[in-house]
């Protein structure tokens, strides 16, 4: 098999349609649309090793599975499993794999038999559900930061391809922005909506800080309803930092004192410039650093108050 087609084995088992299936036999035929993922809905979830170095906890599991159910509803998929059953499936899979390290978890609902864009045949049909995992290395607590471009690509809108649905087909929009940014020598991008207002990054929500106030676009701005964004809001209120959800202008990015992305994959990731104009002094700001530390403690279960976000494996 060519390297482009070989899927890297990242664990011994996957959870597939109710069974804990060995990785090697959980295969699909290349002719299926599912193999390229166009009409799927999916989630990205993380499990972190606890601060005791022993327990493994999934962060925001119920919220992610709720969003998966929302994506399924909006794409008129029927689901054979309840949200509780899918949460349990994630736990069962991590247990079966004996996972004892920081891990990324990817549930995907897809139609494996679909070989053409035969939309009516999948109306209210039950998709297959696959859950697979891989280890990842956190960047929390590091100085990793991104130079961003304001993308020339416009973010999708709710009445075209709703960004609220976490479906891989939406990610062509994000991908074009990310590729453009890399081509132009930036690390990543922020996309504006058709109204010229800030939406989000290719794989994360965005916050800026101006005059001590944390600003983020509302969930109606063409963004994914992010689990991490909700967690950040709670951490900001704990820090007594004023937080406002409102439309953000492009020029406010250039005037921000601090800026950061937040998301399951990207965690808390400082943005140190937009279009080469430095954010603040061009380094990770103090509030971003504080949030990075608090989020790190939250995902690792270091503080009792965050435990409601964690599901112990
Ligand atoms: N926006 C986009 C486009 C994303 O891909 C992600 C990552 N899932 C997010 C925002 C952040 O969402 P969450 O915090 O739920 O991971």
PDB file of C-alpha atoms and ligand atoms in Angstrom:
ATOM      1  CA  UNK A   1       0.000   0.000   0.000  1.00  0.00           C
ATOM      2  CA  UNK A   2       1.337   3.459  -0.863  1.00  0.00           C
ATOM      3  CA  UNK A   3       2.278   5.640   2.125  1.00  0.00           C
ATOM      4  CA  UNK A   4      -0.504   8.045   1.187  1.00  0.00           C
ATOM      5  CA  UNK A   5      -3.093   5.319   1.700  1.00  0.00           C
ATOM      6  CA  UNK A   6      -1.615   3.555   4.718  1.00  0.00           C
ATOM      7  CA  UNK A   7      -3.286   4.677   7.930  1.00  0.00           C
ATOM      8  CA  UNK A   8      -0.796   4.888  10.771  1.00  0.00           C
ATOM      9  CA  UNK A   9      -1.682   2.491  13.568  1.00  0.00           C
ATOM     10  CA  UNK A  10      -1.993   4.555  16.734  1.00  0.00           C
ATOM     11  CA  UNK A  11      -3.589   2.037  19.135  1.00  0.00           C
ATOM     12  CA  UNK A  12      -4.503  -1.674  19.292  1.00  0.00           C
ATOM     13  CA  UNK A  13      -8.285  -1.221  19.177  1.00  0.00           C
ATOM     14  CA  UNK A  14     -10.972   1.091  17.808  1.00  0.00           C
ATOM     15  CA  UNK A  15     -14.625   1.201  18.890  1.00  0.00           C
ATOM     16  CA  UNK A  16     -16.700   0.420  15.799  1.00  0.00           C
ATOM     17  CA  UNK A  17     -20.487   0.039  15.797  1.00  0.00           C
ATOM     18  CA  UNK A  18     -20.650  -1.350  19.307  1.00  0.00           C
ATOM     19  CA  UNK A  19     -17.603  -3.618  19.127  1.00  0.00           C
ATOM     20  CA  UNK A  20     -14.054  -3.148  20.309  1.00  0.00           C
ATOM     21  CA  UNK A  21     -12.420  -4.070  17.049  1.00  0.00           C
ATOM     22  CA  UNK A  22      -8.692  -4.710  16.443  1.00  0.00           C
ATOM     23  CA  UNK A  23      -7.153  -1.779  14.550  1.00  0.00           C
ATOM     24  CA  UNK A  24      -5.924  -3.951  11.662  1.00  0.00           C
ATOM     25  CA  UNK A  25      -9.318  -5.366  10.732  1.00  0.00           C
ATOM     26  CA  UNK A  26     -11.268  -2.067  11.072  1.00  0.00           C
ATOM     27  CA  UNK A  27     -10.945  -1.235   7.380  1.00  0.00           C
ATOM     28  CA  UNK A  28     -13.152   0.368   4.733  1.00  0.00           C
ATOM     29  CA  UNK A  29     -13.053  -0.040   1.012  1.00  0.00           C
ATOM     30  CA  UNK A  30     -11.353   2.852  -0.788  1.00  0.00           C
ATOM     31  CA  UNK A  31     -14.365   3.320  -3.086  1.00  0.00           C
ATOM     32  CA  UNK A  32     -16.567   4.499  -0.220  1.00  0.00           C
ATOM     33  CA  UNK A  33     -17.254   8.165   0.342  1.00  0.00           C
ATOM     34  CA  UNK A  34     -16.603   7.501   4.027  1.00  0.00           C
ATOM     35  CA  UNK A  35     -12.969   6.744   3.210  1.00  0.00           C
ATOM     36  CA  UNK A  36     -12.579  10.382   2.215  1.00  0.00           C
ATOM     37  CA  UNK A  37     -14.932  11.627   4.876  1.00  0.00           C
ATOM     38  CA  UNK A  38     -17.012  14.154   2.981  1.00  0.00           C
ATOM     39  CA  UNK A  39     -20.378  13.661   4.629  1.00  0.00           C
ATOM     40  CA  UNK A  40     -19.283  12.664   8.087  1.00  0.00           C
ATOM     41  CA  UNK A  41     -19.796  14.461  11.356  1.00  0.00           C
ATOM     42  CA  UNK A  42     -17.143  14.091  13.979  1.00  0.00           C
ATOM     43  CA  UNK A  43     -15.627  15.246  17.257  1.00  0.00           C
ATOM     44  CA  UNK A  44     -12.158  15.940  18.598  1.00  0.00           C
ATOM     45  CA  UNK A  45     -11.796  15.156  22.296  1.00  0.00           C
ATOM     46  CA  UNK A  46      -8.790  14.903  24.583  1.00  0.00           C
ATOM     47  CA  UNK A  47      -7.952  12.714  27.554  1.00  0.00           C
ATOM     48  CA  UNK A  48      -5.203  13.953  29.836  1.00  0.00           C
ATOM     49  CA  UNK A  49      -3.102  12.127  32.355  1.00  0.00           C
ATOM     50  CA  UNK A  50      -4.013  13.441  35.816  1.00  0.00           C
ATOM     51  CA  UNK A  51      -1.635  15.594  37.825  1.00  0.00           C
ATOM     52  CA  UNK A  52      -1.089  12.507  40.022  1.00  0.00           C
ATOM     53  CA  UNK A  53       0.572  10.920  36.946  1.00  0.00           C
ATOM     54  CA  UNK A  54      -1.719   7.916  37.232  1.00  0.00           C
ATOM     55  CA  UNK A  55      -5.367   8.612  36.386  1.00  0.00           C
ATOM     56  CA  UNK A  56      -6.561   9.381  32.870  1.00  0.00           C
ATOM     57  CA  UNK A  57      -9.451  11.872  32.507  1.00  0.00           C
ATOM     58  CA  UNK A  58     -11.426  12.819  29.417  1.00  0.00           C
ATOM     59  CA  UNK A  59     -12.041  16.579  29.274  1.00  0.00           C
ATOM     60  CA  UNK A  60     -15.542  17.814  28.404  1.00  0.00           C
ATOM     61  CA  UNK A  61     -16.676  14.381  27.215  1.00  0.00           C
ATOM     62  CA  UNK A  62     -20.428  14.921  27.683  1.00  0.00           C
ATOM     63  CA  UNK A  63     -20.276  18.335  25.965  1.00  0.00           C
ATOM     64  CA  UNK A  64     -18.402  16.907  22.969  1.00  0.00           C
ATOM     65  CA  UNK A  65     -20.822  14.001  22.600  1.00  0.00           C
ATOM     66  CA  UNK A  66     -23.741  16.445  22.910  1.00  0.00           C
ATOM     67  CA  UNK A  67     -22.239  18.447  20.032  1.00  0.00           C
ATOM     68  CA  UNK A  68     -21.804  15.238  18.013  1.00  0.00           C
ATOM     69  CA  UNK A  69     -25.505  14.519  18.564  1.00  0.00           C
ATOM     70  CA  UNK A  70     -26.312  18.093  17.448  1.00  0.00           C
ATOM     71  CA  UNK A  71     -24.209  17.662  14.285  1.00  0.00           C
ATOM     72  CA  UNK A  72     -26.047  14.400  13.592  1.00  0.00           C
ATOM     73  CA  UNK A  73     -29.440  16.010  14.113  1.00  0.00           C
ATOM     74  CA  UNK A  74     -28.607  18.924  11.802  1.00  0.00           C
ATOM     75  CA  UNK A  75     -27.484  16.527   9.068  1.00  0.00           C
ATOM     76  CA  UNK A  76     -30.551  14.307   9.635  1.00  0.00           C
ATOM     77  CA  UNK A  77     -28.647  11.275  10.793  1.00  0.00           C
ATOM     78  CA  UNK A  78     -30.373   8.880  13.173  1.00  0.00           C
ATOM     79  CA  UNK A  79     -28.189   7.529  15.947  1.00  0.00           C
ATOM     80  CA  UNK A  80     -28.353   3.997  17.296  1.00  0.00           C
ATOM     81  CA  UNK A  81     -26.626   5.003  20.511  1.00  0.00           C
ATOM     82  CA  UNK A  82     -27.602   7.419  23.235  1.00  0.00           C
ATOM     83  CA  UNK A  83     -25.203  10.155  24.284  1.00  0.00           C
ATOM     84  CA  UNK A  84     -24.517   8.245  27.509  1.00  0.00           C
ATOM     85  CA  UNK A  85     -23.695   5.112  25.532  1.00  0.00           C
ATOM     86  CA  UNK A  86     -21.266   7.007  23.313  1.00  0.00           C
ATOM     87  CA  UNK A  87     -19.583   8.566  26.365  1.00  0.00           C
ATOM     88  CA  UNK A  88     -19.247   5.069  27.814  1.00  0.00           C
ATOM     89  CA  UNK A  89     -17.886   3.816  24.484  1.00  0.00           C
ATOM     90  CA  UNK A  90     -15.050   6.366  24.693  1.00  0.00           C
ATOM     91  CA  UNK A  91     -14.211   5.213  28.213  1.00  0.00           C
ATOM     92  CA  UNK A  92     -14.432   1.527  27.226  1.00  0.00           C
ATOM     93  CA  UNK A  93     -12.099   2.102  24.286  1.00  0.00           C
ATOM     94  CA  UNK A  94      -9.462   3.889  26.372  1.00  0.00           C
ATOM     95  CA  UNK A  95      -9.665   1.108  28.973  1.00  0.00           C
ATOM     96  CA  UNK A  96      -9.420  -1.645  26.373  1.00  0.00           C
ATOM     97  CA  UNK A  97      -6.372   0.043  24.830  1.00  0.00           C
ATOM     98  CA  UNK A  98      -4.826   0.390  28.286  1.00  0.00           C
ATOM     99  CA  UNK A  99      -4.237   4.069  27.427  1.00  0.00           C
ATOM    100  CA  UNK A 100      -1.995   5.726  29.986  1.00  0.00           C
ATOM    101  CA  UNK A 101      -0.879   8.865  28.166  1.00  0.00           C
ATOM    102  CA  UNK A 102      -2.359  12.122  26.850  1.00  0.00           C
ATOM    103  CA  UNK A 103      -4.620  11.037  24.000  1.00  0.00           C
ATOM    104  CA  UNK A 104      -6.733  12.562  21.260  1.00  0.00           C
ATOM    105  CA  UNK A 105     -10.069  10.823  20.646  1.00  0.00           C
ATOM    106  CA  UNK A 106     -11.880  11.038  17.314  1.00  0.00           C
ATOM    107  CA  UNK A 107     -15.517   9.844  17.094  1.00  0.00           C
ATOM    108  CA  UNK A 108     -16.811   9.878  13.500  1.00  0.00           C
ATOM    109  CA  UNK A 109     -20.318   9.147  12.220  1.00  0.00           C
ATOM    110  CA  UNK A 110     -20.295   8.214   8.543  1.00  0.00           C
ATOM    111  CA  UNK A 111     -22.045   6.203   5.838  1.00  0.00           C
ATOM    112  CA  UNK A 112     -19.637   3.531   4.685  1.00  0.00           C
ATOM    113  CA  UNK A 113     -21.786   2.062   1.934  1.00  0.00           C
ATOM    114  CA  UNK A 114     -22.299   5.334   0.098  1.00  0.00           C
ATOM    115  CA  UNK A 115     -20.387   5.338  -3.196  1.00  0.00           C
ATOM    116  CA  UNK A 116     -22.189   8.211  -4.916  1.00  0.00           C
ATOM    117  CA  UNK A 117     -23.679  11.475  -3.723  1.00  0.00           C
ATOM    118  CA  UNK A 118     -27.018   9.684  -3.339  1.00  0.00           C
ATOM    119  CA  UNK A 119     -28.398  12.026  -0.678  1.00  0.00           C
ATOM    120  CA  UNK A 120     -32.001  10.787  -0.291  1.00  0.00           C
ATOM    121  CA  UNK A 121     -30.799   7.267   0.516  1.00  0.00           C
ATOM    122  CA  UNK A 122     -29.177   8.513   3.714  1.00  0.00           C
ATOM    123  CA  UNK A 123     -32.129  10.594   4.929  1.00  0.00           C
ATOM    124  CA  UNK A 124     -32.649   9.701   8.582  1.00  0.00           C
ATOM    125  CA  UNK A 125     -30.435   6.637   8.082  1.00  0.00           C
ATOM    126  CA  UNK A 126     -28.277   5.314  10.863  1.00  0.00           C
ATOM    127  CA  UNK A 127     -24.624   6.056  10.199  1.00  0.00           C
ATOM    128  CA  UNK A 128     -21.815   3.863  11.376  1.00  0.00           C
ATOM    129  CA  UNK A 129     -19.855   5.273  14.273  1.00  0.00           C
ATOM    130  CA  UNK A 130     -16.122   4.847  14.599  1.00  0.00           C
ATOM    131  CA  UNK A 131     -14.041   6.024  17.542  1.00  0.00           C
ATOM    132  CA  UNK A 132     -10.278   5.980  17.261  1.00  0.00           C
ATOM    133  CA  UNK A 133      -7.521   7.431  19.406  1.00  0.00           C
ATOM    134  CA  UNK A 134      -3.929   8.559  19.149  1.00  0.00           C
ATOM    135  CA  UNK A 135      -1.372   9.940  21.590  1.00  0.00           C
ATOM    136  CA  UNK A 136      -0.575  13.663  21.469  1.00  0.00           C
ATOM    137  CA  UNK A 137       1.912  15.997  23.114  1.00  0.00           C
ATOM    138  CA  UNK A 138       0.475  19.023  24.885  1.00  0.00           C
ATOM    139  CA  UNK A 139       1.843  22.507  24.184  1.00  0.00           C
ATOM    140  CA  UNK A 140       0.352  23.900  27.405  1.00  0.00           C
ATOM    141  CA  UNK A 141       3.050  25.468  29.558  1.00  0.00           C
ATOM    142  CA  UNK A 142       5.303  26.116  26.541  1.00  0.00           C
ATOM    143  CA  UNK A 143       6.006  29.406  24.772  1.00  0.00           C
ATOM    144  CA  UNK A 144       4.581  28.237  21.450  1.00  0.00           C
ATOM    145  CA  UNK A 145       2.851  31.190  19.735  1.00  0.00           C
ATOM    146  CA  UNK A 146       1.447  31.894  16.290  1.00  0.00           C
ATOM    147  CA  UNK A 147       1.899  34.671  13.738  1.00  0.00           C
ATOM    148  CA  UNK A 148      -1.475  34.997  12.026  1.00  0.00           C
ATOM    149  CA  UNK A 149      -2.765  36.312   8.770  1.00  0.00           C
ATOM    150  CA  UNK A 150      -6.256  37.694   8.339  1.00  0.00           C
ATOM    151  CA  UNK A 151      -7.367  35.339   5.609  1.00  0.00           C
ATOM    152  CA  UNK A 152      -8.543  36.484   2.215  1.00  0.00           C
ATOM    153  CA  UNK A 153     -10.977  33.543   2.352  1.00  0.00           C
ATOM    154  CA  UNK A 154     -14.402  34.302   3.824  1.00  0.00           C
ATOM    155  CA  UNK A 155     -15.783  32.048   6.579  1.00  0.00           C
ATOM    156  CA  UNK A 156     -18.772  29.887   5.750  1.00  0.00           C
ATOM    157  CA  UNK A 157     -22.131  31.078   7.035  1.00  0.00           C
ATOM    158  CA  UNK A 158     -25.013  29.368   8.806  1.00  0.00           C
ATOM    159  CA  UNK A 159     -27.288  29.318   5.776  1.00  0.00           C
ATOM    160  CA  UNK A 160     -24.640  27.941   3.422  1.00  0.00           C
ATOM    161  CA  UNK A 161     -22.542  25.373   5.280  1.00  0.00           C
ATOM    162  CA  UNK A 162     -23.262  25.889   8.979  1.00  0.00           C
ATOM    163  CA  UNK A 163     -19.966  26.109  10.904  1.00  0.00           C
ATOM    164  CA  UNK A 164     -21.991  24.919  13.913  1.00  0.00           C
ATOM    165  CA  UNK A 165     -21.977  21.442  12.316  1.00  0.00           C
ATOM    166  CA  UNK A 166     -18.672  19.722  12.869  1.00  0.00           C
ATOM    167  CA  UNK A 167     -18.413  18.022   9.506  1.00  0.00           C
ATOM    168  CA  UNK A 168     -15.236  17.424   7.563  1.00  0.00           C
ATOM    169  CA  UNK A 169     -16.690  19.005   4.432  1.00  0.00           C
ATOM    170  CA  UNK A 170     -16.725  22.385   6.213  1.00  0.00           C
ATOM    171  CA  UNK A 171     -12.997  22.097   6.752  1.00  0.00           C
ATOM    172  CA  UNK A 172     -12.133  22.807   3.118  1.00  0.00           C
ATOM    173  CA  UNK A 173     -12.867  26.447   4.037  1.00  0.00           C
ATOM    174  CA  UNK A 174     -10.512  26.251   7.044  1.00  0.00           C
ATOM    175  CA  UNK A 175      -7.928  24.374   4.981  1.00  0.00           C
ATOM    176  CA  UNK A 176      -7.802  27.029   2.266  1.00  0.00           C
ATOM    177  CA  UNK A 177      -7.202  29.689   4.934  1.00  0.00           C
ATOM    178  CA  UNK A 178      -4.479  27.615   6.620  1.00  0.00           C
ATOM    179  CA  UNK A 179      -2.755  26.840   3.304  1.00  0.00           C
ATOM    180  CA  UNK A 180      -2.854  30.489   2.246  1.00  0.00           C
ATOM    181  CA  UNK A 181      -1.361  31.553   5.568  1.00  0.00           C
ATOM    182  CA  UNK A 182       1.459  29.002   5.362  1.00  0.00           C
ATOM    183  CA  UNK A 183       2.152  29.936   1.730  1.00  0.00           C
ATOM    184  CA  UNK A 184       2.515  33.559   2.816  1.00  0.00           C
ATOM    185  CA  UNK A 185       4.887  32.690   5.662  1.00  0.00           C
ATOM    186  CA  UNK A 186       2.418  32.848   8.570  1.00  0.00           C
ATOM    187  CA  UNK A 187       1.674  30.092  11.073  1.00  0.00           C
ATOM    188  CA  UNK A 188      -2.092  30.301  10.877  1.00  0.00           C
ATOM    189  CA  UNK A 189      -5.090  32.424   9.986  1.00  0.00           C
ATOM    190  CA  UNK A 190      -8.183  34.152  11.286  1.00  0.00           C
ATOM    191  CA  UNK A 191     -11.191  34.129   8.981  1.00  0.00           C
ATOM    192  CA  UNK A 192     -13.632  37.010   8.615  1.00  0.00           C
ATOM    193  CA  UNK A 193     -17.304  36.485   7.865  1.00  0.00           C
ATOM    194  CA  UNK A 194     -19.065  38.056   4.853  1.00  0.00           C
ATOM    195  CA  UNK A 195     -19.783  41.088   7.071  1.00  0.00           C
ATOM    196  CA  UNK A 196     -16.046  41.592   7.609  1.00  0.00           C
ATOM    197  CA  UNK A 197     -16.291  40.616  11.288  1.00  0.00           C
ATOM    198  CA  UNK A 198     -13.911  38.182  12.967  1.00  0.00           C
ATOM    199  CA  UNK A 199     -15.088  34.557  13.126  1.00  0.00           C
ATOM    200  CA  UNK A 200     -12.444  32.010  14.181  1.00  0.00           C
ATOM    201  CA  UNK A 201      -9.247  30.242  13.211  1.00  0.00           C
ATOM    202  CA  UNK A 202      -8.998  27.112  11.042  1.00  0.00           C
ATOM    203  CA  UNK A 203      -9.174  24.859  14.117  1.00  0.00           C
ATOM    204  CA  UNK A 204      -9.955  27.009  17.134  1.00  0.00           C
ATOM    205  CA  UNK A 205     -11.960  29.922  18.491  1.00  0.00           C
ATOM    206  CA  UNK A 206     -10.330  33.293  19.020  1.00  0.00           C
ATOM    207  CA  UNK A 207     -10.235  35.703  21.944  1.00  0.00           C
ATOM    208  CA  UNK A 208      -8.618  39.131  22.060  1.00  0.00           C
ATOM    209  CA  UNK A 209      -7.973  41.332  25.072  1.00  0.00           C
ATOM    210  CA  UNK A 210      -8.448  45.089  24.837  1.00  0.00           C
ATOM    211  CA  UNK A 211      -8.022  47.381  27.842  1.00  0.00           C
ATOM    212  CA  UNK A 212      -8.386  44.452  30.224  1.00  0.00           C
ATOM    213  CA  UNK A 213     -11.621  43.167  28.655  1.00  0.00           C
ATOM    214  CA  UNK A 214     -11.654  39.738  26.969  1.00  0.00           C
ATOM    215  CA  UNK A 215     -13.624  39.795  23.704  1.00  0.00           C
ATOM    216  CA  UNK A 216     -14.794  36.886  21.585  1.00  0.00           C
ATOM    217  CA  UNK A 217     -17.279  36.652  18.687  1.00  0.00           C
ATOM    218  CA  UNK A 218     -20.748  35.306  19.581  1.00  0.00           C
ATOM    219  CA  UNK A 219     -21.793  31.772  18.604  1.00  0.00           C
ATOM    220  CA  UNK A 220     -23.877  33.308  15.795  1.00  0.00           C
ATOM    221  CA  UNK A 221     -20.731  34.689  14.112  1.00  0.00           C
ATOM    222  CA  UNK A 222     -20.029  31.590  12.004  1.00  0.00           C
ATOM    223  CA  UNK A 223     -18.046  29.630  14.545  1.00  0.00           C
ATOM    224  CA  UNK A 224     -18.091  26.165  16.012  1.00  0.00           C
ATOM    225  CA  UNK A 225     -19.776  26.128  19.432  1.00  0.00           C
ATOM    226  CA  UNK A 226     -16.535  25.324  21.164  1.00  0.00           C
ATOM    227  CA  UNK A 227     -16.226  23.350  24.373  1.00  0.00           C
ATOM    228  CA  UNK A 228     -12.910  25.014  25.197  1.00  0.00           C
ATOM    229  CA  UNK A 229     -14.372  28.481  24.577  1.00  0.00           C
ATOM    230  CA  UNK A 230     -16.999  27.742  27.249  1.00  0.00           C
ATOM    231  CA  UNK A 231     -14.295  26.527  29.637  1.00  0.00           C
ATOM    232  CA  UNK A 232     -12.196  29.654  28.986  1.00  0.00           C
ATOM    233  CA  UNK A 233     -15.204  31.843  29.757  1.00  0.00           C
ATOM    234  CA  UNK A 234     -15.557  30.170  33.119  1.00  0.00           C
ATOM    235  CA  UNK A 235     -11.860  30.548  33.864  1.00  0.00           C
ATOM    236  CA  UNK A 236     -12.053  34.254  32.917  1.00  0.00           C
ATOM    237  CA  UNK A 237     -14.904  34.826  35.339  1.00  0.00           C
ATOM    238  CA  UNK A 238     -12.890  33.046  37.998  1.00  0.00           C
ATOM    239  CA  UNK A 239     -10.055  35.501  37.296  1.00  0.00           C
ATOM    240  CA  UNK A 240     -12.554  38.370  37.574  1.00  0.00           C
ATOM    241  CA  UNK A 241     -11.787  39.414  34.010  1.00  0.00           C
ATOM    242  CA  UNK A 242     -14.689  41.027  32.180  1.00  0.00           C
ATOM    243  CA  UNK A 243     -15.718  38.995  29.153  1.00  0.00           C
ATOM    244  CA  UNK A 244     -17.885  40.240  26.307  1.00  0.00           C
ATOM    245  CA  UNK A 245     -19.257  38.234  23.370  1.00  0.00           C
ATOM    246  CA  UNK A 246     -19.742  40.703  20.537  1.00  0.00           C
ATOM    247  CA  UNK A 247     -18.870  41.243  16.861  1.00  0.00           C
ATOM    248  CA  UNK A 248     -15.168  42.042  16.497  1.00  0.00           C
ATOM    249  CA  UNK A 249     -13.777  44.257  13.735  1.00  0.00           C
ATOM    250  CA  UNK A 250     -10.672  43.353  11.777  1.00  0.00           C
ATOM    251  CA  UNK A 251      -8.897  46.490  13.004  1.00  0.00           C
ATOM    252  CA  UNK A 252      -9.532  45.474  16.614  1.00  0.00           C
ATOM    253  CA  UNK A 253      -7.249  42.486  15.996  1.00  0.00           C
ATOM    254  CA  UNK A 254      -4.446  44.932  15.158  1.00  0.00           C
ATOM    255  CA  UNK A 255      -5.083  46.947  18.330  1.00  0.00           C
ATOM    256  CA  UNK A 256      -5.397  43.991  20.703  1.00  0.00           C
ATOM    257  CA  UNK A 257      -3.185  43.865  23.789  1.00  0.00           C
ATOM    258  CA  UNK A 258      -3.361  40.065  23.803  1.00  0.00           C
ATOM    259  CA  UNK A 259      -4.883  37.414  21.574  1.00  0.00           C
ATOM    260  CA  UNK A 260      -5.149  33.647  21.685  1.00  0.00           C
ATOM    261  CA  UNK A 261      -6.786  30.669  20.059  1.00  0.00           C
ATOM    262  CA  UNK A 262      -8.591  28.090  22.161  1.00  0.00           C
ATOM    263  CA  UNK A 263      -9.760  24.632  21.213  1.00  0.00           C
ATOM    264  CA  UNK A 264      -9.404  20.996  22.116  1.00  0.00           C
ATOM    265  CA  UNK A 265      -6.585  20.438  19.651  1.00  0.00           C
ATOM    266  CA  UNK A 266      -4.873  23.805  19.945  1.00  0.00           C
ATOM    267  CA  UNK A 267      -5.487  24.141  23.688  1.00  0.00           C
ATOM    268  CA  UNK A 268      -4.569  27.759  24.627  1.00  0.00           C
ATOM    269  CA  UNK A 269      -2.366  29.100  21.858  1.00  0.00           C
ATOM    270  CA  UNK A 270      -1.143  32.711  21.940  1.00  0.00           C
ATOM    271  CA  UNK A 271      -1.285  34.829  18.797  1.00  0.00           C
ATOM    272  CA  UNK A 272       1.586  37.286  18.759  1.00  0.00           C
ATOM    273  CA  UNK A 273       0.847  39.129  15.506  1.00  0.00           C
ATOM    274  CA  UNK A 274      -1.858  39.720  12.896  1.00  0.00           C
ATOM    275  CA  UNK A 275      -0.637  40.586   9.395  1.00  0.00           C
ATOM    276  CA  UNK A 276       2.814  41.274  10.932  1.00  0.00           C
ATOM    277  CA  UNK A 277       1.446  43.915  13.312  1.00  0.00           C
ATOM    278  CA  UNK A 278       2.502  42.827  16.818  1.00  0.00           C
ATOM    279  CA  UNK A 279      -0.166  42.005  19.377  1.00  0.00           C
ATOM    280  CA  UNK A 280       0.811  43.987  22.475  1.00  0.00           C
ATOM    281  CA  UNK A 281       4.579  43.695  22.807  1.00  0.00           C
ATOM    282  CA  UNK A 282       4.641  40.713  20.417  1.00  0.00           C
ATOM    283  CA  UNK A 283       4.931  38.128  23.185  1.00  0.00           C
ATOM    284  CA  UNK A 284       2.503  35.911  25.061  1.00  0.00           C
ATOM    285  CA  UNK A 285       0.455  38.257  27.267  1.00  0.00           C
ATOM    286  CA  UNK A 286      -0.024  37.890  31.045  1.00  0.00           C
ATOM    287  CA  UNK A 287      -3.710  36.947  30.884  1.00  0.00           C
ATOM    288  CA  UNK A 288      -3.021  34.350  28.171  1.00  0.00           C
ATOM    289  CA  UNK A 289      -0.248  32.893  30.339  1.00  0.00           C
ATOM    290  CA  UNK A 290      -2.596  32.771  33.321  1.00  0.00           C
ATOM    291  CA  UNK A 291      -5.263  31.008  31.269  1.00  0.00           C
ATOM    292  CA  UNK A 292      -2.714  28.568  29.892  1.00  0.00           C
ATOM    293  CA  UNK A 293      -1.778  27.617  33.454  1.00  0.00           C
ATOM    294  CA  UNK A 294      -5.384  27.408  34.681  1.00  0.00           C
ATOM    295  CA  UNK A 295      -6.447  25.343  31.662  1.00  0.00           C
ATOM    296  CA  UNK A 296      -3.477  23.058  32.215  1.00  0.00           C
ATOM    297  CA  UNK A 297      -4.545  22.552  35.839  1.00  0.00           C
ATOM    298  CA  UNK A 298      -8.168  22.014  34.774  1.00  0.00           C
ATOM    299  CA  UNK A 299      -7.459  19.322  32.177  1.00  0.00           C
ATOM    300  CA  UNK A 300      -5.072  17.544  34.533  1.00  0.00           C
ATOM    301  CA  UNK A 301      -7.629  17.600  37.344  1.00  0.00           C
ATOM    302  CA  UNK A 302      -5.318  19.522  39.653  1.00  0.00           C
ATOM    303  CA  UNK A 303      -8.190  21.523  41.158  1.00  0.00           C
ATOM    304  CA  UNK A 304     -11.346  20.049  42.705  1.00  0.00           C
ATOM    305  CA  UNK A 305     -13.583  22.734  41.108  1.00  0.00           C
ATOM    306  CA  UNK A 306     -12.793  21.517  37.557  1.00  0.00           C
ATOM    307  CA  UNK A 307     -13.612  17.857  38.171  1.00  0.00           C
ATOM    308  CA  UNK A 308     -17.147  18.189  36.762  1.00  0.00           C
ATOM    309  CA  UNK A 309     -15.493  18.629  33.338  1.00  0.00           C
ATOM    310  CA  UNK A 310     -13.565  15.386  33.724  1.00  0.00           C
ATOM    311  CA  UNK A 311     -14.607  11.804  33.124  1.00  0.00           C
ATOM    312  CA  UNK A 312     -12.303   9.358  34.769  1.00  0.00           C
ATOM    313  CA  UNK A 313     -11.248   6.387  32.653  1.00  0.00           C
TER     314      UNK A 313
HETATM  315  N1  LIG B   1     -13.453  26.074  15.697  1.00  0.00           N
HETATM  316  C1  LIG B   1     -13.037  25.129  14.831  1.00  0.00           C
HETATM  317  C2  LIG B   1     -13.166  25.399  13.386  1.00  0.00           C
HETATM  318  C3  LIG B   1     -12.497  23.928  15.307  1.00  0.00           C
HETATM  319  O1  LIG B   1     -12.078  22.983  14.448  1.00  0.00           O
HETATM  320  C4  LIG B   1     -12.379  23.727  16.697  1.00  0.00           C
HETATM  321  C5  LIG B   1     -11.780  22.456  17.221  1.00  0.00           C
HETATM  322  N2  LIG B   1     -12.749  21.462  17.408  1.00  0.00           N
HETATM  323  C6  LIG B   1     -12.826  24.731  17.560  1.00  0.00           C
HETATM  324  C7  LIG B   1     -13.355  25.900  17.025  1.00  0.00           C
HETATM  325  C8  LIG B   1     -12.763  24.571  19.040  1.00  0.00           C
HETATM  326  O2  LIG B   1     -13.747  23.687  19.486  1.00  0.00           O
HETATM  327  P1  LIG B   1     -13.533  22.838  20.797  1.00  0.00           P
HETATM  328  O3  LIG B   1     -13.084  23.763  21.860  1.00  0.00           O
HETATM  329  O4  LIG B   1     -14.861  22.256  21.111  1.00  0.00           O
HETATM  330  O5  LIG B   1     -12.512  21.803  20.463  1.00  0.00           O
END
